[in-house]
Amino acid sequence: MNGADAIVASLAKNGIDMCFANPGTTELALVDALDRTAGIRSVLGLFEGVCTGAADGYARMLGRPAATLLHLGPGFANGVANLHNARRARSPILNLIGDHATWHLPFDAPLTSDIRSLAMPVSGHYAYLGTAQLCVEDTMRALGASKGGKISTVVIPTDVQEHVFGEQPEVPQLPHPGVATCDGERVEAAARVLRDRKPAIILLGARAMTSSGQKAAAAVAALIGARVFAETFPARWDRGGDTPVIPRFPYFPEMGMATLKDAECVLLVGARAPIAYFGKTGLPSELVRPGTHVETLAGPGDDAEQAIMSLARALGAAPLPPCAVSVPPLPEHGHRLDASVMAQTVAALMPGRAIVAVEGATTTPVFFTAAAAARPHTVLTNTGGAIGQGMPVATGAALACPDRPVLSLQGDGSAAYTIQALWTQAREGLNVVTILCANKSYGVLRVELGRAGMNPDAPVPHRMTSLDDPALDWVGLARGFGVPAARAHTAGDLAGLVRTALSQGGPFLIEAVMS
Amino acid sequence: MNGADAIVASLAKNGIDMCFANPGTTELALVDALDRTAGIRSVLGLFEGVCTGAADGYARMLGRPAATLLHLGPGFANGVANLHNARRARSPILNLIGDHATWHLPFDAPLTSDIRSLAMPVSGHYAYLGTAQLCVEDTMRALGASKGGKISTVVIPTDVQEHVFGEQPEVPQLPHPGVATCDGERVEAAARVLRDRKPAIILLGARAMTSSGQKAAAAVAALIGARVFAETFPARWDRGGDTPVIPRFPYFPEMGMATLKDAECVLLVGARAPIAYFGKTGLPSELVRPGTHVETLAGPGDDAEQAIMSLARALGAAPLPPCAVSVPPLPEHGHRLDASVMAQTVAALMPGRAIVAVEGATTTPVFFTAAAAARPHTVLTNTGGAIGQGMPVATGAALACPDRPVLSLQGDGSAAYTIQALWTQAREGLNVVTILCANKSYGVLRVELGRAGMNPDAPVPHRMTSLDDPALDWVGLARGFGVPAARAHTAGDLAGLVRTALSQGGPFLIEAVMS
């Protein structure tokens, strides 16, 4: 048994069952150990951002970390953008990175770099495993941190991986981590604030976004006449079915401020206090106006579901009658596709228990409205704003929940960043149907140029925000990666393709040509 | 005139004429400024690694920096791998990154991250432009550092970009930077060592890899009976035509040690002393055996071409008769494609003045042998080992030298990392012919597994190193990005396609199916 075996065995014994890998020469002993160790599935990505995004999707669905296996500093750096998103989603992930042998590091070989400096901005826990004798202990500490909700990054030199143990190191069993629960005082304080300061806005986020959490929030709101909103970019949001319809807090700061304008208090339940996504001259960063009372019932890392349920009980808020499913009608077949027609078609056809990964700043938000009362489903959004998140997260979610259909609503601009995810979907035969919304532009940048008083059609802004010269052939690209694909121009095309893709299983990409 | 205008105008005035951009909301004022400023061409990449790799290729060909325009920490992180390669190539680059408004930063909006920590491992100079009044001065300092051979990274908050100046800030003109020349004492010392310690090995790198540098080295070697090698991964290597044939120093450490075994001295001319690419148990990091004298005539940042020419003069080494072009014959038409047949075909058909970007650890190295005496050409290699470098570097080189044909010899595994480069080649109509060597595996990892005594065909190692399930359809992928493409199975197919692609101009991809 060598260091790599010991590390991998410790992970397998402590609940790691998935490794999203893009290994290189410095990770080969770990690859070999993964071969000798039962219980961990190794899934290859052609690009590291696919691996880290998939680990994010996996964690969001199962609430526990997968491992990634990445190659030195540059390989890790390719995964940073989706780790940034994962950090914002509070997804636990355990990154394993191979490194040069400890004795080789001082020679500054070509692939040497400062991995720690690259890792710290996205890692809640970092460890350099410089000593074979401590490698299991250090790995378990990192896994423990990860199970507690963090991204842990562990750098393992090749000599530590290859170190042969005289005696097999003991593999500890980690205790199950708890989640901070909400104490009675906070519940009482929240109840007091809601009674005293009306009207109130309840802002839900993180763990409060379960069906139970939203039902409790809706009951509280009905009792005291408050309004409930969901944070703008939830990591995981259970919706539809009998879950109450709760709107998203607006993205644009002007609209957020208008929403909050009349509130006497804002109760935070798993969400942070609303701030502007980007600072805009003339508008404040904090959208809650001065004087409005902000009360935190539960922070993003707390058990916000339990907190809001406790609050409902404390207030004596009776459960509301369950919401009825109200699937929107299919748009007329001949309709040209736009964002609304796309969203309505998907909402109409989406089967119960679907997972929907949503990325695409101008083409996909309307889905939240269209599907608000559709069959029960779980939405995963882009939590950190680093685009190229949707397809990898959909990939990881499909691996986490093989019995649930996954829909990936994807803007074309963002899809181009991590398009390699399609290959992993093909290779693993995942039930992911991608609706690729091809509006041939970075639409949100064109909107933001306009908002800032700049002309999106001036030559350089136009050239930097348009994707039509040449247009990407998404059907060809998907097929090139091994995913069957077809193009939809009308609502009828799209409905037919969504039906077929869902019924046949496996991955499929539909290029929804937006007019 | 606002801050963005002032910054962009200062760059245009000081020789920046190209900006490889993938902007987001925090860079829009800079995009707008690029529209108002003459002299800088903005080229969009669909992924940041394309932008940074293209800037590397541009710098290697022209010896001066291009700018990149990247979106906050995550966007920058996507460009880190190719900045790592650029740092190893000593390519000057000026990275411009937008950031949240200074007053918005403390609120930790979703896209906020520690940009500095991400940037430092690949930046020789870093600046946060927190004050509008100093933004031109700080930018010019960064550009100065970049012109001196560094990667400079400049973070520009949106409020600094948007700051309106009452008075137009003065735009300085930077002095032209010099390159450290080689003093007479070092030349004399080198001459003495070469005379006293025979046999000698001369190892060329960096600026010594010009035709003149190699001619001078060959003359010196002939005079004193030394052997000359090129560093293993040169940033830019002029070859063929009348340039002497100089072999590459071997990649594998065992072979490197064998090469050096009998040498009494190693003279470094722009190269670093040879070290193992990866540390391997039982082998040393430093490949020069103890007792061998190592003499540095010129470091990688010095004017090594001038140094070796001075040494030749000091020794009285007469120029050798110019080498004759010896183009290899075309392989027989019916040959199945393998690395040798591919290399020989390309070497045979490659026109004079071609630029050849080479990436693909097992499929492309034979090109160096096959093309050693071919028509004059310039080779660009993967300097830092972060794969996904070849296609972006080819893209930047083609923009730098629109009158030279660019051949991109590319392994399939590495091509998948930054495949989006093809779109920029299509959009800009670049003369890049990609020979995509499809061996459907991470071949070098299979070799390294075997070298380490592990079985590349065990289930997990096989699964993590094979790319055949499903096979990537590179013709479909290229066409999907707008690049015409075709598949070659035989030497005859390949030769025909290379001829056609070169004669028609513009981008083309040939999938060379390796048997």
Short mmCIF file of C-alpha atoms in Angstrom, two decimals, chain B residues 52-350:
data_model
loop_
_atom_site.label_atom_id
_atom_site.label_comp_id
_atom_site.label_asym_id
_atom_site.label_seq_id
_atom_site.Cartn_x
_atom_site.Cartn_y
_atom_site.Cartn_z
CA THR B 52 -4.10 34.58 -23.31
CA GLY B 53 -2.64 31.88 -25.59
CA ALA B 54 -3.14 34.12 -28.62
CA ALA B 55 -1.37 36.96 -26.82
CA ASP B 56 1.50 34.54 -26.17
CA GLY B 57 1.72 33.59 -29.85
CA TYR B 58 1.53 37.24 -30.84
CA ALA B 59 4.36 38.17 -28.48
CA ARG B 60 6.55 35.29 -29.60
CA MET B 61 6.31 36.39 -33.22
CA LEU B 62 6.60 40.16 -32.75
CA GLY B 63 8.60 40.41 -29.54
CA ARG B 64 6.17 42.87 -28.01
CA PRO B 65 3.05 42.64 -25.91
CA ALA B 66 -0.57 42.48 -26.94
CA ALA B 67 -3.25 43.32 -24.41
CA THR B 68 -5.87 40.93 -23.15
CA LEU B 69 -9.22 42.07 -21.74
CA LEU B 70 -10.65 39.65 -19.20
CA HIS B 71 -13.61 39.59 -16.84
CA LEU B 72 -12.86 39.71 -13.13
CA GLY B 73 -11.21 36.86 -11.20
CA PRO B 74 -13.00 33.88 -12.74
CA GLY B 75 -12.50 35.14 -16.30
CA PHE B 76 -8.85 35.76 -15.58
CA ALA B 77 -8.54 32.31 -14.01
CA ASN B 78 -9.72 30.77 -17.28
CA GLY B 79 -6.69 32.39 -18.89
CA VAL B 80 -4.15 31.33 -16.28
CA ALA B 81 -3.01 28.06 -17.89
CA ASN B 82 -1.89 29.80 -21.06
CA LEU B 83 -0.40 32.65 -19.06
CA HIS B 84 1.63 29.99 -17.28
CA ASN B 85 2.91 28.86 -20.67
CA ALA B 86 3.53 32.46 -21.71
CA ARG B 87 5.54 33.09 -18.55
CA ARG B 88 7.72 30.09 -19.38
CA ALA B 89 8.08 31.46 -22.91
CA ARG B 90 9.05 34.84 -21.43
CA SER B 91 6.34 36.38 -23.59
CA PRO B 92 5.38 39.92 -22.65
CA ILE B 93 1.62 40.34 -22.20
CA LEU B 94 -0.50 43.10 -20.69
CA ASN B 95 -3.63 41.75 -19.01
CA LEU B 96 -6.42 44.22 -18.36
CA ILE B 97 -9.07 43.02 -15.93
CA GLY B 98 -12.14 44.94 -14.97
CA ASP B 99 -13.26 44.89 -11.37
CA HIS B 100 -16.19 45.99 -9.29
CA ALA B 101 -16.28 49.68 -8.42
CA THR B 102 -13.93 50.37 -5.50
CA TRP B 103 -16.90 51.31 -3.30
CA HIS B 104 -18.75 48.11 -4.23
CA LEU B 105 -15.92 45.71 -3.49
CA PRO B 106 -16.49 45.40 0.28
CA PHE B 107 -19.96 43.97 -0.28
CA ASP B 108 -18.65 40.70 -1.67
CA ALA B 109 -20.98 40.58 -4.68
CA PRO B 110 -21.19 37.18 -6.40
CA LEU B 111 -18.33 37.79 -8.84
CA THR B 112 -15.96 39.18 -6.22
CA SER B 113 -12.80 37.16 -5.62
CA ASP B 114 -9.16 37.66 -4.73
CA ILE B 115 -7.86 38.55 -8.18
CA ARG B 116 -4.40 39.33 -6.88
CA SER B 117 -3.95 35.85 -5.46
CA LEU B 118 -5.02 34.33 -8.78
CA ALA B 119 -2.78 36.67 -10.76
CA MET B 120 0.48 36.57 -8.86
CA PRO B 121 1.64 33.09 -9.95
CA VAL B 122 1.64 34.18 -13.59
CA SER B 123 2.33 37.90 -13.33
CA GLY B 124 5.73 39.55 -13.19
CA HIS B 125 3.99 42.85 -12.43
CA TYR B 126 0.63 43.42 -10.80
CA ALA B 127 -1.27 46.64 -10.23
CA TYR B 128 -4.65 47.50 -8.79
CA LEU B 129 -5.71 50.83 -10.24
CA GLY B 130 -7.61 52.14 -7.27
CA THR B 131 -7.17 55.85 -8.09
CA ALA B 132 -8.32 57.47 -11.29
CA GLN B 133 -5.68 60.20 -11.00
CA LEU B 134 -2.93 57.59 -11.20
CA CYS B 135 -4.53 55.25 -13.72
CA VAL B 136 -2.44 56.35 -16.69
CA GLU B 137 0.78 56.39 -14.70
CA ASP B 138 0.08 52.94 -13.23
CA THR B 139 -0.88 51.53 -16.61
CA MET B 140 2.30 52.90 -18.18
CA ARG B 141 4.38 51.36 -15.40
CA ALA B 142 2.70 48.01 -16.11
CA LEU B 143 3.24 48.37 -19.83
CA GLY B 144 6.86 49.28 -19.20
CA ALA B 145 7.32 46.12 -17.16
CA SER B 146 5.66 44.15 -19.93
CA LYS B 147 7.87 45.67 -22.62
CA GLY B 148 10.75 44.59 -20.44
CA GLY B 149 9.62 40.99 -20.93
CA LYS B 150 7.03 40.46 -18.22
CA ILE B 151 3.41 39.52 -17.95
CA SER B 152 1.74 42.54 -16.38
CA THR B 153 -1.69 42.29 -14.88
CA VAL B 154 -3.70 45.42 -14.25
CA VAL B 155 -7.01 45.44 -12.40
CA ILE B 156 -9.22 48.41 -13.21
CA PRO B 157 -12.34 49.06 -11.12
CA THR B 158 -15.37 50.31 -13.02
CA ASP B 159 -15.43 53.66 -11.17
CA VAL B 160 -11.87 54.31 -12.31
CA GLN B 161 -12.83 53.36 -15.88
CA GLU B 162 -15.81 55.71 -15.73
CA HIS B 163 -14.08 58.59 -13.94
CA VAL B 164 -14.44 61.71 -16.08
CA PHE B 165 -11.32 63.83 -16.20
CA GLY B 166 -11.68 67.60 -16.04
CA GLU B 167 -8.46 67.90 -17.91
CA GLN B 168 -7.17 65.30 -20.33
CA PRO B 169 -4.36 63.42 -18.61
CA GLU B 170 -0.99 63.58 -20.27
CA VAL B 171 -0.10 60.40 -22.10
CA PRO B 172 3.57 59.67 -21.75
CA GLN B 173 5.68 58.01 -24.40
CA LEU B 174 7.56 55.09 -22.92
CA PRO B 175 11.24 54.69 -23.74
CA HIS B 176 12.15 51.62 -25.74
CA PRO B 177 13.36 48.90 -23.39
CA GLY B 178 16.73 47.33 -23.89
CA VAL B 179 17.74 43.70 -23.57
CA ALA B 180 20.67 42.82 -21.34
CA THR B 181 23.64 42.35 -23.60
CA CYS B 182 26.48 40.02 -22.92
CA ASP B 183 29.64 41.60 -21.57
CA GLY B 184 33.09 40.73 -22.81
CA GLU B 185 34.10 38.99 -19.62
CA ARG B 186 31.43 36.37 -19.97
CA VAL B 187 32.44 35.79 -23.57
CA GLU B 188 36.07 35.37 -22.55
CA ALA B 189 35.16 33.05 -19.70
CA ALA B 190 33.06 30.92 -22.04
CA ALA B 191 35.84 30.77 -24.60
CA ARG B 192 38.28 29.66 -21.92
CA VAL B 193 35.94 26.96 -20.64
CA LEU B 194 35.28 25.60 -24.12
CA ARG B 195 39.00 25.40 -24.83
CA ASP B 196 39.90 23.83 -21.49
CA ARG B 197 37.11 21.37 -20.87
CA LYS B 198 36.41 19.06 -23.76
CA PRO B 199 34.12 17.59 -24.84
CA ALA B 200 31.56 20.35 -24.44
CA ILE B 201 27.86 20.59 -24.98
CA ILE B 202 26.34 23.91 -26.00
CA LEU B 203 22.72 24.25 -25.01
CA LEU B 204 20.82 26.96 -26.82
CA GLY B 205 17.57 28.53 -25.72
CA ALA B 206 15.41 31.65 -25.82
CA ARG B 207 16.92 34.40 -27.99
CA ALA B 208 19.76 32.15 -29.21
CA MET B 209 17.24 30.14 -31.26
CA THR B 210 17.40 32.50 -34.23
CA SER B 211 19.03 31.35 -37.43
CA SER B 212 22.04 33.60 -36.71
CA GLY B 213 22.35 32.29 -33.18
CA GLN B 214 22.31 28.69 -34.32
CA LYS B 215 24.82 29.40 -37.12
CA ALA B 216 27.20 30.96 -34.62
CA ALA B 217 26.76 28.00 -32.26
CA ALA B 218 27.39 25.52 -35.06
CA ALA B 219 30.54 27.40 -36.06
CA VAL B 220 31.80 27.36 -32.47
CA ALA B 221 30.98 23.69 -32.14
CA ALA B 222 32.76 22.78 -35.36
CA LEU B 223 35.83 24.66 -34.28
CA ILE B 224 36.18 23.08 -30.86
CA GLY B 225 34.48 19.76 -31.43
CA ALA B 226 31.43 20.44 -29.25
CA ARG B 227 27.87 19.25 -29.68
CA VAL B 228 24.97 21.71 -29.84
CA PHE B 229 21.44 21.10 -28.60
CA ALA B 230 18.29 23.17 -28.54
CA GLU B 231 16.36 23.43 -25.30
CA THR B 232 13.51 20.93 -25.31
CA PHE B 233 10.62 23.39 -25.49
CA PRO B 234 11.70 26.61 -27.19
CA ALA B 235 9.32 29.52 -27.27
CA ARG B 236 10.38 30.32 -30.82
CA TRP B 237 12.79 28.35 -32.93
CA ASP B 238 13.85 29.35 -36.43
CA ARG B 239 14.68 26.22 -38.39
CA GLY B 240 15.20 24.86 -41.87
CA GLY B 241 16.52 26.74 -44.87
CA ASP B 242 20.22 27.48 -44.40
CA THR B 243 20.02 27.11 -40.62
CA PRO B 244 22.16 24.29 -39.23
CA VAL B 245 20.34 21.18 -38.06
CA ILE B 246 20.42 21.18 -34.29
CA PRO B 247 18.74 18.43 -32.29
CA ARG B 248 16.40 18.99 -29.34
CA PHE B 249 17.62 18.10 -25.92
CA PRO B 250 15.69 14.93 -24.95
CA TYR B 251 12.45 15.12 -22.95
CA PHE B 252 12.92 11.99 -20.85
CA PRO B 253 15.51 12.42 -18.07
CA GLU B 254 17.24 9.10 -18.70
CA MET B 255 17.94 10.17 -22.26
CA GLY B 256 18.99 13.63 -21.14
CA MET B 257 21.49 12.15 -18.71
CA ALA B 258 22.87 9.85 -21.40
CA THR B 259 23.30 12.85 -23.67
CA LEU B 260 25.24 14.72 -21.01
CA LYS B 261 27.22 11.76 -19.68
CA ASP B 262 30.55 12.36 -21.37
CA ALA B 263 30.48 16.13 -21.37
CA GLU B 264 33.19 17.93 -19.41
CA CYS B 265 31.32 21.16 -19.66
CA VAL B 266 27.90 22.49 -20.57
CA LEU B 267 27.69 25.99 -21.97
CA LEU B 268 24.31 27.63 -21.52
CA VAL B 269 23.33 30.17 -24.14
CA GLY B 270 19.84 31.41 -23.37
CA ALA B 271 18.89 28.03 -21.91
CA ARG B 272 18.58 26.92 -18.31
CA ALA B 273 20.63 23.99 -17.04
CA PRO B 274 18.74 20.80 -17.94
CA ILE B 275 16.48 19.40 -15.25
CA ALA B 276 13.99 16.53 -15.29
CA TYR B 277 10.55 17.59 -16.54
CA PHE B 278 9.03 15.49 -13.75
CA GLY B 279 10.95 14.17 -10.75
CA LYS B 280 11.27 10.41 -11.02
CA THR B 281 12.30 8.25 -8.10
CA GLY B 282 15.88 7.10 -8.53
CA LEU B 283 16.79 9.85 -10.97
CA PRO B 284 18.20 13.24 -10.04
CA SER B 285 16.46 16.53 -10.76
CA GLU B 286 19.59 18.05 -12.25
CA LEU B 287 20.61 16.09 -15.30
CA VAL B 288 24.15 17.44 -15.55
CA ARG B 289 26.28 14.96 -13.59
CA PRO B 290 28.21 16.35 -10.61
CA GLY B 291 31.66 17.38 -11.70
CA THR B 292 30.61 18.64 -15.10
CA HIS B 293 31.34 22.33 -15.35
CA VAL B 294 28.30 24.45 -16.18
CA GLU B 295 29.03 27.86 -17.67
CA THR B 296 26.38 30.46 -18.46
CA LEU B 297 27.18 32.67 -21.40
CA ALA B 298 23.69 34.15 -21.50
CA GLY B 299 20.58 33.63 -19.41
CA PRO B 300 17.09 33.18 -20.83
CA GLY B 301 16.38 36.91 -20.50
CA ASP B 302 19.64 38.07 -22.06
CA ASP B 303 20.52 38.77 -25.66
CA ALA B 304 21.75 35.24 -26.21
CA GLU B 305 21.95 35.62 -29.99
CA GLN B 306 24.45 38.46 -29.65
CA ALA B 307 26.32 36.51 -26.98
CA ILE B 308 26.90 33.40 -29.09
CA MET B 309 27.84 35.54 -32.08
CA SER B 310 30.36 37.37 -29.91
CA LEU B 311 31.74 34.07 -28.72
CA ALA B 312 32.13 32.84 -32.29
CA ARG B 313 34.05 36.00 -33.15
CA ALA B 314 36.19 35.75 -30.02
CA LEU B 315 37.12 32.18 -30.86
CA GLY B 316 37.67 33.01 -34.51
CA ALA B 317 35.12 30.40 -35.52
CA ALA B 318 34.59 30.73 -39.24
CA PRO B 319 31.03 30.59 -40.52
CA LEU B 320 30.17 27.16 -41.85
CA PRO B 321 28.92 26.75 -45.40
CA PRO B 322 25.18 27.33 -45.36
CA CYS B 323 23.09 24.21 -44.92
CA ALA B 324 21.14 23.04 -47.92
CA VAL B 325 17.41 22.53 -47.79
CA SER B 326 16.63 18.84 -47.78
CA VAL B 327 12.88 18.38 -47.94
CA PRO B 328 11.90 14.81 -47.11
CA PRO B 329 10.06 12.89 -49.81
CA LEU B 330 6.31 12.50 -49.48
CA PRO B 331 5.44 9.13 -47.97
CA GLU B 332 3.71 6.69 -50.29
CA HIS B 333 0.12 7.68 -50.85
CA GLY B 334 -1.36 4.51 -49.46
CA HIS B 335 0.42 4.66 -46.10
CA ARG B 336 -1.84 4.67 -43.06
CA LEU B 337 -1.22 7.71 -40.94
CA ASP B 338 1.01 7.54 -37.92
CA ALA B 339 3.10 10.24 -36.28
CA SER B 340 6.05 9.73 -38.66
CA VAL B 341 3.99 9.72 -41.81
CA MET B 342 2.13 12.84 -40.62
CA ALA B 343 5.38 14.62 -39.79
CA GLN B 344 7.07 13.69 -43.03
CA THR B 345 4.10 14.82 -45.08
CA VAL B 346 3.94 18.17 -43.33
CA ALA B 347 7.72 18.64 -43.60
CA ALA B 348 7.57 17.85 -47.30
CA LEU B 349 4.78 20.28 -48.11
CA MET B 350 5.42 23.06 -45.64
#
